Amino acid sequence: MASTPLTLDTINPKVLECEYAVRGEIVILAQKISHLPLIIIIIMLCSQILYCNIGNPQSLGQQPITFFREVLALCDHPALLEKAETRGLFSADSIERASEILHQIPGRATGAYSHSQGIKGLRDKIAAGIEARDGYPADPNDIFLTDGASPAVHTMMQLLIRSKNDGILCPIPQYPLYSASIALHGGTLVPYYLNEAAGWGLEIAELKNQLETAKSKGINVRALVVINPGNPTGQVLAENNQKQIVDFCKDEGLVLLADEVYQENIYVPDKQFQSFKKVARSMGYGEKDISLVSFQSVSKGYYGECGKRGGYMEVTGFSPEIREQIYKLASVNLCSNISGQILASLVMNPPKVGDESYESYLAEKHAILSSLARRAKQLEDAFNSLKGVTCNRAEGAMYLFPNIDLPKRAIEAAKAVNTAPDAFYARRLLNATGIVVVPGSGFGQVPGTWHFRCTILPQEDKIPAIVSRLTKFHKGFMDEFCD
Amino acid sequence: MASTPLTLDTINPKVLECEYAVRGEIVILAQKISHLPLIIIIIMLCSQILYCNIGNPQSLGQQPITFFREVLALCDHPALLEKAETRGLFSADSIERASEILHQIPGRATGAYSHSQGIKGLRDKIAAGIEARDGYPADPNDIFLTDGASPAVHTMMQLLIRSKNDGILCPIPQYPLYSASIALHGGTLVPYYLNEAAGWGLEIAELKNQLETAKSKGINVRALVVINPGNPTGQVLAENNQKQIVDFCKDEGLVLLADEVYQENIYVPDKQFQSFKKVARSMGYGEKDISLVSFQSVSKGYYGECGKRGGYMEVTGFSPEIREQIYKLASVNLCSNISGQILASLVMNPPKVGDESYESYLAEKHAILSSLARRAKQLEDAFNSLKGVTCNRAEGAMYLFPNIDLPKRAIEAAKAVNTAPDAFYARRLLNATGIVVVPGSGFGQVPGTWHFRCTILPQEDKIPAIVSRLTKFHKGFMDEFCD
């Protein structure tokens, strides 16, 4: 390779710095195993690879919501709407909705680039959905449709970060999109630790403390990332806590970046999702009081349409000239994919009482969410039954983040092979059971503590096998390395 | 807005520097006009806004290729494949192809995140399509599926650019994605001028000259962007010229970034598209000799599926550790949208002789391409008939880039309102006729020359009206400002 020009020494060092654990070493190892000849896999595992690493429900057998897919198919091939046979294959309200959507798209052209923020008629529907959710007005001009939430986060980081001296407050543990994006844009991640002992609580004293520490190092902190419901923690913030966060951002002049992609994933009766915009408006704060970006995605929720890459950000409390810069950034990639745009409008406006699909839609939604709640509880209980493991409940989102009190000898064995102790555990777990989890070090954790993230997404009939394999593995691991 | 934290002085200055003319001021003006009440538009224009600014065929009435949309609809709603009525609504080969594609997707899950590079089975099909096109092997592991070509270009710029001292050779005129992406990543655009008098020819002496000039200023030139067929020039490179370019990159240790998104858009019998990879391989250069990235998109071609945001880059001649970094960047956004991935596999493997759709597919394709060729010629002739205007032929792509010899008084009038003279012309054209074109200053041009880019995409029945309005406007403009 001597004659080709690029080397690791000559590429952008920010790319080298960036890490992305949910698709990192353990996953690549799992992919390699799954590409081996079948017979070898059988010998190695006596079972299949179980991807518990990533919030990707449909990859594990979750079926899409029928109504959403009917509408997408009709929008992809509008000629169907003119044929009589279509009525036999599609629900009446999916036909009606597809017609309505096509009517909102200039020239009915689902194959055309749209307005850089997304199709206006779809943004109207999304704004209406936000209003119905929050009880406060939403403006379609505040909506920027994106290919999932990730590009939206990159856009905001690109806008905010000028140099290493610009800091973004991020929870630890955090979803590694944030650390990756901050690294790629050359900024500094300013960590604030969630309190594991208080159910991964977000404490204002910790925010203030970390902000002051960063300031004292010359870091200009520009924004606060809050993930609610939490990834990887599964925590759902209490409204009162959200109010404190809003006031903190307002007082400190920080942009509030609210990752609200799990807003539909709530599993416990004592918690509810409240958007930060609703909370801010309920406190009497308007456009001029707080700069707030809410990220939403079609990848999560009960629908779990990750492959469609749809999502939006709702951008409020920025001056017109800053909005213009955000618009320009959106323009450089022309627009997000139209199927994703359509889906974003659908998830924010699902079938309503009286629609033909309503009952079946509700049954599908309820089946998924109630099953997720049961799986969350089963896995949480299983983790808590393991020696040296404690696990907070998943109030929302799609993950558990158990804490493993690793034996000293395991930590030494990991060091001997130059591996983080939790990655060492995760690798052994993969090799022994085929279960793929993400080591806690990919998300950040209090130094000296060890975790892993495990999704609650395997189908319910697989959970007993996972629990039994995990329990057996863990016992063996702890026996092998007991102090 | 006093209390919100972000101001133009405190955002990332690279964002401020970035410009993106194809969605810039003239287009925003057109959008504003088209949002006015209908009666006012009628009074203002006595006719509609004609978007000739952007390569967006379906927004101007081009219909999608039926086969592609049938397959997409079936993949979106696979339940259709199990119903008897479906055979009455879809072609047999679309049903077969959709089944085959679903079989290639793990768990048939079109709603799941895929491998970060895209679904392996679809990459296999794309590699097969490249092999059939070029007659040289293609490796599915070299394919990175992306949401259109734009994110792929950003990925490469992110990899290549470390600081302002890193330069990227770009044609002038260029597609502003390149200048925008280089600005956003903080690099330096090193211009090389295409020779308008020689049909927008790319001359090696100019490349060498500009490379030396950049080097003498301390710029470390890292890559050469070539757009073939050319945007906005419409030029198609001769094979011999491509060989010189390959040798230049090899000799100078540059990465060759080949924008080949218009590979299907060729309108003249004396030119053919040859991929740079084919040319390099035909010269005997393999993986170890040249680092080459080819960008392809489903947005262009005869299919023009811009809204689907599908595309790929074929990455060859990089070391495994650099490939790993590119993979990591792809991972940070998880994957590109699955419908776009499917479409990319379809355009690289359209129906074949014997397939039920083959005849109708071929007829649709031929109708679009032959009509585009006619429109290109009509508009080219029209431009060349205008006083003070000269226009090279569109051999390929979707654009004409006429040169306007603006009268001195028009240039002065433009300066008086603080506007580039070609933007002044374009704005007047829009206000007088509703025709939206992009000023040449958005693409770059030899200082003191003025151009605009006009797509060849309005439907054929609209061309006479465009020509007549344009001719009338131009005459009036020239009369008004004659020296």
Coordinates of N, CA and C in Angstrom, one line a residue, chain A residues 1 3-16 18-20 23 28 31 54-56 58-59 66 69-70 72-73 75-78 80 83 85-86 88-90 109-116 147 150-151 154 158-162 175 177 180 184 222 253-255 287-291 299-300 304-309 317-319 321-322 325 327-329 331-339, chain B residues 1 3-16 18-20 23 28 31 54-56 58-59 66 69-70 72-73 75-78 80 83 85-86 88-90 109-116 147 150-151 154 158-162 175 177 180 184 222 253-255 287-291 299-300 304-309 317-319 321-322 325 327-329 331-339:
Chain A
M1 N 0.8 -1.2 0.0 CA 0.0 0.0 0.0 C 0.9 1.3 0.0
S3 N 2.2 3.1 -2.2 CA 2.0 4.2 -3.1 C 0.6 5.0 -2.9
T4 N -0.3 4.4 -2.1 CA -1.5 5.1 -1.9 C -1.4 6.2 -0.9
P5 N -2.0 7.3 -1.1 CA -1.6 8.5 -0.3 C -2.0 8.6 1.2
L6 N -3.2 8.0 1.5 CA -3.7 8.2 2.9 C -3.1 7.2 3.9
T7 N -2.7 7.7 5.1 CA -2.3 6.9 6.2 C -3.0 7.4 7.4
L8 N -3.0 6.6 8.5 CA -3.6 7.1 9.7 C -2.9 8.3 10.3
D9 N -1.7 8.5 9.9 CA -1.0 9.8 10.4 C -1.4 11.0 9.6
T10 N -2.1 10.8 8.4 CA -2.4 12.0 7.6 C -3.9 12.2 7.4
I11 N -4.7 11.4 8.1 CA -6.1 11.7 8.0 C -6.5 12.7 9.1
N12 N -7.7 13.2 9.0 CA -8.2 14.1 10.1 C -8.1 13.5 11.4
P13 N -7.4 14.0 12.4 CA -7.2 13.4 13.7 C -8.6 13.3 14.4
K14 N -9.5 14.2 14.1 CA -10.8 14.1 14.8 C -11.5 12.8 14.4
V15 N -11.3 12.3 13.2 CA -11.9 11.1 12.8 C -11.3 9.9 13.7
L16 N -10.0 10.0 13.9 CA -9.4 9.0 14.7 C -9.9 9.0 16.2
C18 N -12.8 10.0 17.2 CA -14.2 9.6 17.4 C -14.3 8.1 17.6
E19 N -15.2 7.8 18.6 CA -15.5 6.4 18.9 C -17.0 6.1 18.9
Y20 N -17.4 4.9 18.5 CA -18.8 4.7 18.4 C -19.1 3.2 18.8
R23 N -21.5 0.2 17.7 CA -21.2 -0.6 16.5 C -19.7 -0.9 16.5
I28 N -18.5 -6.1 15.7 CA -17.7 -6.6 14.6 C -17.4 -8.0 14.8
Q31 N -20.4 -10.0 14.1 CA -20.7 -10.1 12.7 C -19.8 -11.1 12.0
I54 N -28.1 -3.1 20.2 CA -28.6 -1.9 19.5 C -30.1 -1.9 19.5
G55 N -30.6 -0.7 19.6 CA -32.1 -0.5 19.6 C -32.7 -0.7 18.2
N56 N -32.8 -1.9 17.8 CA -33.1 -2.2 16.4 C -34.2 -3.3 16.4
Q58 N -36.9 -4.3 14.8 CA -37.4 -5.1 13.7 C -36.3 -6.2 13.3
S59 N -35.1 -5.9 13.6 CA -34.0 -6.9 13.3 C -34.2 -8.1 14.2
T66 N -49.0 -2.1 10.7 CA -49.6 -2.3 9.3 C -50.0 -1.0 8.7
R69 N -47.2 1.0 7.1 CA -46.6 0.4 5.9 C -47.5 0.4 4.7
E70 N -48.8 0.3 5.0 CA -49.8 0.5 3.9 C -49.7 1.8 3.2
L72 N -47.1 3.9 3.3 CA -45.8 4.0 2.6 C -45.9 3.3 1.2
A73 N -46.4 2.1 1.2 CA -46.5 1.4 -0.1 C -47.3 2.2 -1.1
C75 N -47.8 5.4 -1.2 CA -47.1 6.6 -1.6 C -46.0 6.3 -2.5
D76 N -45.4 5.1 -2.3 CA -44.3 4.7 -3.2 C -44.8 4.4 -4.6
H77 N -46.0 3.9 -4.7 CA -46.5 3.5 -6.0 C -47.9 4.0 -6.2
P78 N -48.0 5.4 -6.3 CA -49.4 6.0 -6.3 C -50.3 5.5 -7.4
L80 N -51.3 2.7 -7.7 CA -52.2 1.7 -7.0 C -53.5 2.4 -6.7
K83 N -56.5 2.0 -9.0 CA -57.0 0.6 -9.3 C -58.0 0.1 -8.3
E85 N -58.7 -3.0 -7.5 CA -58.2 -4.1 -6.7 C -57.5 -3.6 -5.4
T86 N -57.1 -2.3 -5.4 CA -56.4 -1.8 -4.2 C -57.2 -1.8 -3.0
G88 N -59.2 -4.0 -2.1 CA -59.2 -5.3 -1.5 C -57.9 -5.6 -0.7
L89 N -56.9 -4.8 -0.9 CA -55.6 -5.1 -0.3 C -55.2 -4.1 0.8
F90 N -55.8 -2.9 0.8 CA -55.4 -1.9 1.7 C -56.7 -1.4 2.5
A109 N -45.1 14.3 -6.1 CA -43.8 13.7 -6.5 C -43.0 13.2 -5.3
T110 N -43.2 11.9 -4.9 CA -42.5 11.4 -3.8 C -41.0 11.1 -4.2
G111 N -40.7 11.3 -5.5 CA -39.3 11.1 -5.9 C -38.6 12.4 -6.1
A112 N -39.2 13.5 -5.7 CA -38.5 14.8 -5.9 C -37.9 15.2 -4.6
Y113 N -36.8 15.9 -4.7 CA -36.3 16.6 -3.5 C -37.4 17.5 -3.0
S114 N -37.5 17.6 -1.6 CA -38.5 18.5 -1.1 C -37.8 19.8 -0.6
H115 N -38.6 20.7 -0.1 CA -38.0 21.8 0.7 C -37.0 21.3 1.6
S116 N -35.9 22.1 1.9 CA -34.8 21.5 2.7 C -35.2 21.1 4.1
D147 N -32.9 12.6 8.3 CA -32.8 11.1 8.1 C -32.4 10.5 9.4
S150 N -29.8 11.2 14.2 CA -28.4 11.4 14.2 C -27.9 12.6 13.4
P151 N -28.4 12.7 12.1 CA -27.9 13.9 11.3 C -28.4 15.2 12.0
H154 N -25.8 16.0 14.6 CA -24.6 16.5 13.9 C -24.8 18.0 13.5
Q158 N -22.4 20.9 14.7 CA -21.7 21.7 13.7 C -21.9 23.2 14.0
L159 N -23.1 23.5 14.3 CA -23.4 24.9 14.5 C -22.7 25.5 15.8
L160 N -22.7 24.6 16.8 CA -22.3 25.1 18.2 C -20.8 25.1 18.4
I161 N -20.1 24.2 17.8 CA -18.7 23.9 18.1 C -17.8 24.7 17.2
R162 N -16.9 25.5 17.8 CA -15.9 26.3 17.0 C -14.5 25.7 17.2
Y175 N -25.4 8.2 25.3 CA -25.5 7.5 24.0 C -24.3 8.0 23.1
L177 N -23.5 8.5 20.2 CA -23.6 9.5 19.2 C -23.1 10.9 19.6
A180 N -19.3 10.9 19.9 CA -18.7 10.8 18.5 C -18.9 12.1 17.8
L184 N -16.0 14.6 16.4 CA -15.9 14.8 15.0 C -15.8 16.3 14.7
R222 N -21.6 25.5 25.9 CA -22.6 26.1 25.0 C -23.9 25.4 25.1
G253 N -27.5 30.4 30.2 CA -27.3 30.8 28.7 C -26.9 29.6 27.9
L254 N -27.5 28.4 28.2 CA -27.1 27.2 27.4 C -28.3 26.8 26.5
V255 N -27.9 26.3 25.3 CA -28.9 25.7 24.5 C -29.3 24.3 25.1
E287 N -40.5 31.7 23.2 CA -39.5 31.8 22.2 C -38.2 32.6 22.7
K288 N -38.5 33.7 23.4 CA -37.4 34.6 23.7 C -36.6 34.2 24.9
D289 N -37.1 33.2 25.6 CA -36.5 32.8 26.9 C -35.5 31.7 26.9
I290 N -35.8 30.7 26.0 CA -34.9 29.6 26.0 C -34.7 29.0 24.6
S291 N -33.5 28.6 24.3 CA -33.2 28.0 23.0 C -33.2 26.5 23.2
S299 N -37.3 5.8 14.5 CA -36.5 4.5 14.7 C -36.9 3.9 16.0
K300 N -37.4 4.7 16.9 CA -37.7 4.2 18.3 C -39.2 4.2 18.4
G304 N -40.6 1.5 15.9 CA -39.2 1.0 15.7 C -38.8 0.9 14.2
E305 N -39.1 1.9 13.4 CA -38.8 1.9 12.0 C -37.4 2.4 11.7
C306 N -36.4 1.8 12.3 CA -35.0 2.3 12.2 C -34.5 2.4 10.7
G307 N -34.8 1.4 9.9 CA -34.3 1.4 8.6 C -34.9 2.4 7.7
K308 N -36.0 3.1 8.1 CA -36.6 4.1 7.3 C -35.9 5.5 7.4
R309 N -35.0 5.6 8.4 CA -34.3 6.8 8.6 C -35.2 8.1 8.5
G317 N -36.7 29.1 19.8 CA -35.9 30.1 20.6 C -34.5 30.4 20.0
F318 N -34.5 30.5 18.7 CA -33.3 31.0 18.1 C -33.6 32.2 17.2
S319 N -32.7 33.1 17.1 CA -33.0 34.3 16.3 C -33.1 33.9 14.8
E321 N -31.6 35.0 12.2 CA -30.3 34.8 11.5 C -29.6 33.5 11.8
I322 N -29.9 33.0 13.0 CA -29.3 31.6 13.4 C -30.2 30.6 12.7
Q325 N -29.0 30.0 9.3 CA -27.8 29.2 9.2 C -28.1 27.7 9.4
Y327 N -31.0 26.4 8.5 CA -31.6 26.1 7.2 C -30.5 25.8 6.1
K328 N -29.5 26.7 6.1 CA -28.4 26.5 5.1 C -27.7 25.1 5.3
L329 N -27.5 24.7 6.6 CA -26.9 23.4 6.8 C -27.8 22.3 6.3
S331 N -29.9 22.6 3.9 CA -29.9 22.7 2.4 C -28.7 21.9 1.8
V332 N -27.5 21.9 2.5 CA -26.4 21.3 1.9 C -26.6 19.9 1.5
N333 N -27.4 19.2 2.3 CA -27.8 17.8 1.9 C -29.1 17.7 1.2
L334 N -29.6 18.8 0.8 CA -30.8 18.9 -0.1 C -32.1 18.6 0.7
C335 N -32.3 17.4 1.2 CA -33.5 17.1 2.0 C -33.3 15.7 2.6
S336 N -34.2 15.4 3.5 CA -34.2 14.0 4.0 C -35.1 13.1 3.2
N337 N -34.9 11.8 3.3 CA -35.7 10.9 2.4 C -37.2 11.1 2.6
I338 N -37.9 11.0 1.6 CA -39.4 11.4 1.6 C -40.2 10.3 2.3
S339 N -39.8 9.0 2.2 CA -40.5 8.0 2.9 C -40.3 8.2 4.4
Chain B
M1 N -34.6 39.0 21.5 CA -33.9 37.7 21.5 C -32.6 37.8 22.4
S3 N -32.0 37.2 25.4 CA -31.6 36.3 26.4 C -31.2 34.9 25.8
T4 N -31.5 34.7 24.5 CA -31.1 33.4 23.9 C -29.6 33.4 23.6
P5 N -28.9 32.3 23.8 CA -27.4 32.3 23.8 C -26.7 32.5 22.4
L6 N -27.3 32.0 21.3 CA -26.5 31.9 20.1 C -26.6 33.2 19.3
T7 N -25.5 33.7 18.8 CA -25.5 34.8 17.8 C -24.6 34.4 16.7
L8 N -24.7 35.2 15.6 CA -23.8 34.9 14.5 C -22.3 35.0 14.9
D9 N -22.0 35.8 15.9 CA -20.6 36.0 16.3 C -20.2 34.8 17.1
T10 N -21.1 34.0 17.6 CA -20.7 32.9 18.5 C -20.9 31.5 17.9
I11 N -21.4 31.4 16.6 CA -21.6 30.1 16.1 C -20.3 29.7 15.3
N12 N -20.2 28.5 15.0 CA -19.0 28.0 14.2 C -18.8 28.8 13.0
P13 N -17.7 29.5 12.8 CA -17.5 30.4 11.7 C -17.4 29.6 10.4
K14 N -17.1 28.3 10.4 CA -17.1 27.5 9.2 C -18.6 27.4 8.6
V15 N -19.5 27.4 9.5 CA -20.9 27.4 9.0 C -21.2 28.7 8.3
L16 N -20.8 29.8 8.9 CA -21.0 31.1 8.2 C -20.4 31.1 6.8
C18 N -19.7 28.7 4.8 CA -20.3 27.7 3.8 C -21.4 28.4 3.0
E19 N -21.3 28.2 1.7 CA -22.4 28.7 0.8 C -23.0 27.6 0.0
Y20 N -24.2 27.7 -0.4 CA -24.8 26.7 -1.1 C -25.9 27.3 -2.1
R23 N -29.5 26.3 -3.5 CA -30.7 26.5 -2.7 C -30.6 27.9 -2.1
I28 N -34.9 31.0 -2.6 CA -35.8 31.4 -1.5 C -36.7 32.5 -2.0
Q31 N -39.5 30.7 -3.7 CA -40.4 30.0 -2.8 C -41.3 31.0 -2.2
I54 N -32.5 23.3 -10.1 CA -32.0 22.2 -9.5 C -32.3 20.9 -10.2
G55 N -31.4 19.9 -10.2 CA -31.6 18.7 -10.9 C -32.6 17.8 -10.2
N56 N -33.9 18.1 -10.4 CA -35.0 17.5 -9.6 C -36.1 17.1 -10.5
Q58 N -38.5 14.8 -11.0 CA -39.8 14.5 -10.7 C -40.6 15.7 -10.2
S59 N -39.9 16.7 -9.7 CA -40.6 17.9 -9.3 C -41.2 18.7 -10.5
T66 N -41.8 2.6 -13.5 CA -42.8 1.8 -12.8 C -42.2 0.6 -12.1
R69 N -40.7 1.4 -8.7 CA -41.7 1.8 -7.6 C -42.5 0.5 -7.2
E70 N -42.8 -0.4 -8.2 CA -43.5 -1.6 -7.8 C -42.7 -2.4 -6.7
L72 N -40.3 -1.2 -4.7 CA -40.3 -0.5 -3.4 C -41.6 -0.7 -2.6
A73 N -42.7 -0.6 -3.3 CA -44.0 -0.7 -2.6 C -44.1 -2.1 -2.0
C75 N -41.7 -4.1 -1.1 CA -40.7 -4.2 0.0 C -41.2 -3.4 1.2
D76 N -41.9 -2.3 1.0 CA -42.5 -1.6 2.1 C -43.5 -2.3 2.8
H77 N -44.3 -3.1 2.1 CA -45.4 -3.8 2.7 C -45.4 -5.2 2.2
P78 N -44.5 -6.0 2.8 CA -44.3 -7.4 2.3 C -45.5 -8.3 2.4
L80 N -48.2 -7.9 1.2 CA -48.8 -7.9 -0.1 C -48.4 -9.2 -0.9
K83 N -50.7 -12.2 -0.9 CA -52.1 -12.1 -1.3 C -52.2 -12.3 -2.8
E85 N -54.5 -11.1 -4.8 CA -54.8 -9.9 -5.6 C -53.6 -9.2 -6.1
T86 N -52.5 -9.4 -5.4 CA -51.2 -8.7 -5.7 C -50.8 -9.0 -7.2
G88 N -52.5 -9.2 -9.7 CA -53.3 -8.4 -10.6 C -52.8 -7.0 -10.7
L89 N -52.0 -6.6 -9.6 CA -51.6 -5.2 -9.5 C -50.1 -5.0 -9.8
F90 N -49.3 -6.0 -9.7 CA -47.9 -5.8 -9.9 C -47.4 -6.8 -11.0
A109 N -36.4 -7.7 7.2 CA -36.8 -6.5 8.0 C -36.3 -5.3 7.3
T110 N -37.2 -4.7 6.5 CA -36.9 -3.4 5.8 C -37.0 -2.3 6.8
G111 N -37.5 -2.5 8.0 CA -37.5 -1.5 9.0 C -36.4 -1.6 10.0
A112 N -35.4 -2.4 9.8 CA -34.3 -2.5 10.7 C -33.1 -1.7 10.2
Y113 N -32.3 -1.2 11.1 CA -31.0 -0.7 10.7 C -30.2 -1.9 10.0
S114 N -29.5 -1.5 9.0 CA -28.7 -2.6 8.3 C -27.2 -2.5 8.8
H115 N -26.4 -3.3 8.3 CA -24.9 -3.2 8.3 C -24.6 -1.7 8.0
S116 N -23.6 -1.1 8.6 CA -23.3 0.3 8.4 C -23.0 0.6 6.9
D147 N -27.2 8.0 2.0 CA -28.5 8.7 1.7 C -28.2 9.7 0.6
S150 N -24.5 13.2 -1.5 CA -23.9 14.3 -0.6 C -23.3 13.8 0.7
P151 N -24.0 12.9 1.4 CA -23.3 12.5 2.7 C -22.0 11.7 2.4
H154 N -19.4 14.3 2.0 CA -19.0 14.8 3.3 C -18.1 13.9 4.1
Q158 N -14.5 14.9 5.4 CA -14.2 14.8 6.8 C -12.9 13.9 7.1
L159 N -12.7 12.9 6.3 CA -11.6 12.1 6.4 C -10.3 12.8 6.0
L160 N -10.4 13.6 4.9 CA -9.2 14.1 4.3 C -8.7 15.5 4.9
I161 N -9.7 16.2 5.4 CA -9.3 17.6 5.8 C -9.0 17.7 7.3
R162 N -7.8 18.2 7.6 CA -7.4 18.4 8.9 C -7.4 19.9 9.3
Y175 N -19.9 21.9 -8.7 CA -21.2 21.8 -8.0 C -20.9 22.3 -6.6
L177 N -21.9 21.7 -3.7 CA -21.7 20.7 -2.6 C -20.2 20.7 -2.2
A180 N -19.1 23.8 -0.4 CA -19.8 23.9 0.9 C -19.1 22.9 1.9
L184 N -17.2 23.6 5.3 CA -17.7 23.1 6.6 C -16.6 22.3 7.3
R222 N -4.6 17.2 -1.2 CA -4.9 15.9 -0.8 C -5.7 15.1 -1.8
G253 N 0.2 11.6 -5.9 CA -0.3 11.0 -4.6 C -1.6 11.7 -4.2
L254 N -2.5 11.9 -5.1 CA -3.8 12.5 -4.7 C -4.9 11.4 -4.7
V255 N -5.8 11.5 -3.8 CA -7.0 10.7 -3.9 C -7.9 11.2 -5.0
E287 N -5.6 -2.0 -7.0 CA -5.8 -1.5 -5.7 C -4.6 -0.7 -5.1
K288 N -3.4 -1.2 -5.4 CA -2.3 -0.6 -4.7 C -1.7 0.6 -5.4
D289 N -2.3 0.9 -6.6 CA -1.7 2.0 -7.4 C -2.5 3.3 -7.2
I290 N -3.8 3.3 -7.0 CA -4.5 4.5 -7.0 C -5.7 4.5 -6.0
S291 N -5.8 5.5 -5.2 CA -6.9 5.6 -4.2 C -8.0 6.4 -5.0
S299 N -30.5 9.8 -7.5 CA -31.2 11.0 -7.7 C -31.1 11.4 -9.2
K300 N -30.1 11.0 -9.8 CA -29.9 11.4 -11.2 C -30.2 10.3 -12.2
G304 N -34.1 9.6 -11.8 CA -34.3 10.8 -11.1 C -35.0 10.8 -9.8
E305 N -34.6 9.8 -9.0 CA -35.4 9.5 -7.7 C -34.7 10.3 -6.6
C306 N -34.7 11.6 -6.7 CA -34.0 12.5 -5.7 C -34.6 12.3 -4.3
G307 N -35.9 12.2 -4.2 CA -36.5 12.2 -2.9 C -36.2 10.9 -2.1
K308 N -35.7 9.9 -2.8 CA -35.5 8.6 -2.1 C -34.2 8.6 -1.4
R309 N -33.3 9.6 -1.7 CA -32.0 9.7 -1.0 C -31.3 8.3 -1.0
G317 N -8.5 1.2 -3.2 CA -7.2 1.6 -3.1 C -6.8 2.3 -1.8
F318 N -7.5 1.9 -0.7 CA -7.2 2.5 0.6 C -6.7 1.3 1.5
S319 N -5.8 1.6 2.4 CA -5.3 0.5 3.3 C -6.4 0.1 4.2
E321 N -6.6 -0.1 7.4 CA -6.8 0.8 8.5 C -7.6 2.1 8.2
I322 N -7.4 2.6 6.9 CA -8.1 3.7 6.5 C -9.6 3.3 6.3
Q325 N -11.5 3.4 9.3 CA -12.0 4.7 9.7 C -13.2 5.2 8.9
Y327 N -15.4 3.1 7.7 CA -16.5 2.3 8.2 C -17.0 3.0 9.5
K328 N -16.1 3.5 10.3 CA -16.5 4.1 11.6 C -17.4 5.3 11.3
L329 N -16.9 6.1 10.4 CA -17.8 7.3 10.0 C -19.1 6.9 9.6
S331 N -20.7 4.2 10.5 CA -21.4 3.7 11.6 C -22.0 4.8 12.5
V332 N -21.4 6.0 12.5 CA -21.9 7.0 13.4 C -23.4 7.4 13.1
N333 N -23.7 7.3 11.8 CA -25.1 7.5 11.4 C -25.9 6.2 11.2
L334 N -25.3 5.1 11.7 CA -26.0 3.8 11.7 C -26.1 3.2 10.3
C335 N -26.9 3.7 9.5 CA -27.0 3.2 8.1 C -27.8 4.2 7.3
S336 N -27.8 4.0 6.0 CA -28.6 4.8 5.1 C -30.0 4.2 5.0
N337 N -30.9 5.0 4.5 CA -32.3 4.5 4.5 C -32.5 3.3 3.5
I338 N -33.3 2.3 4.0 CA -33.3 1.0 3.3 C -34.0 1.1 1.9
S339 N -35.0 2.0 1.8 CA -35.6 2.1 0.5 C -34.6 2.7 -0.5

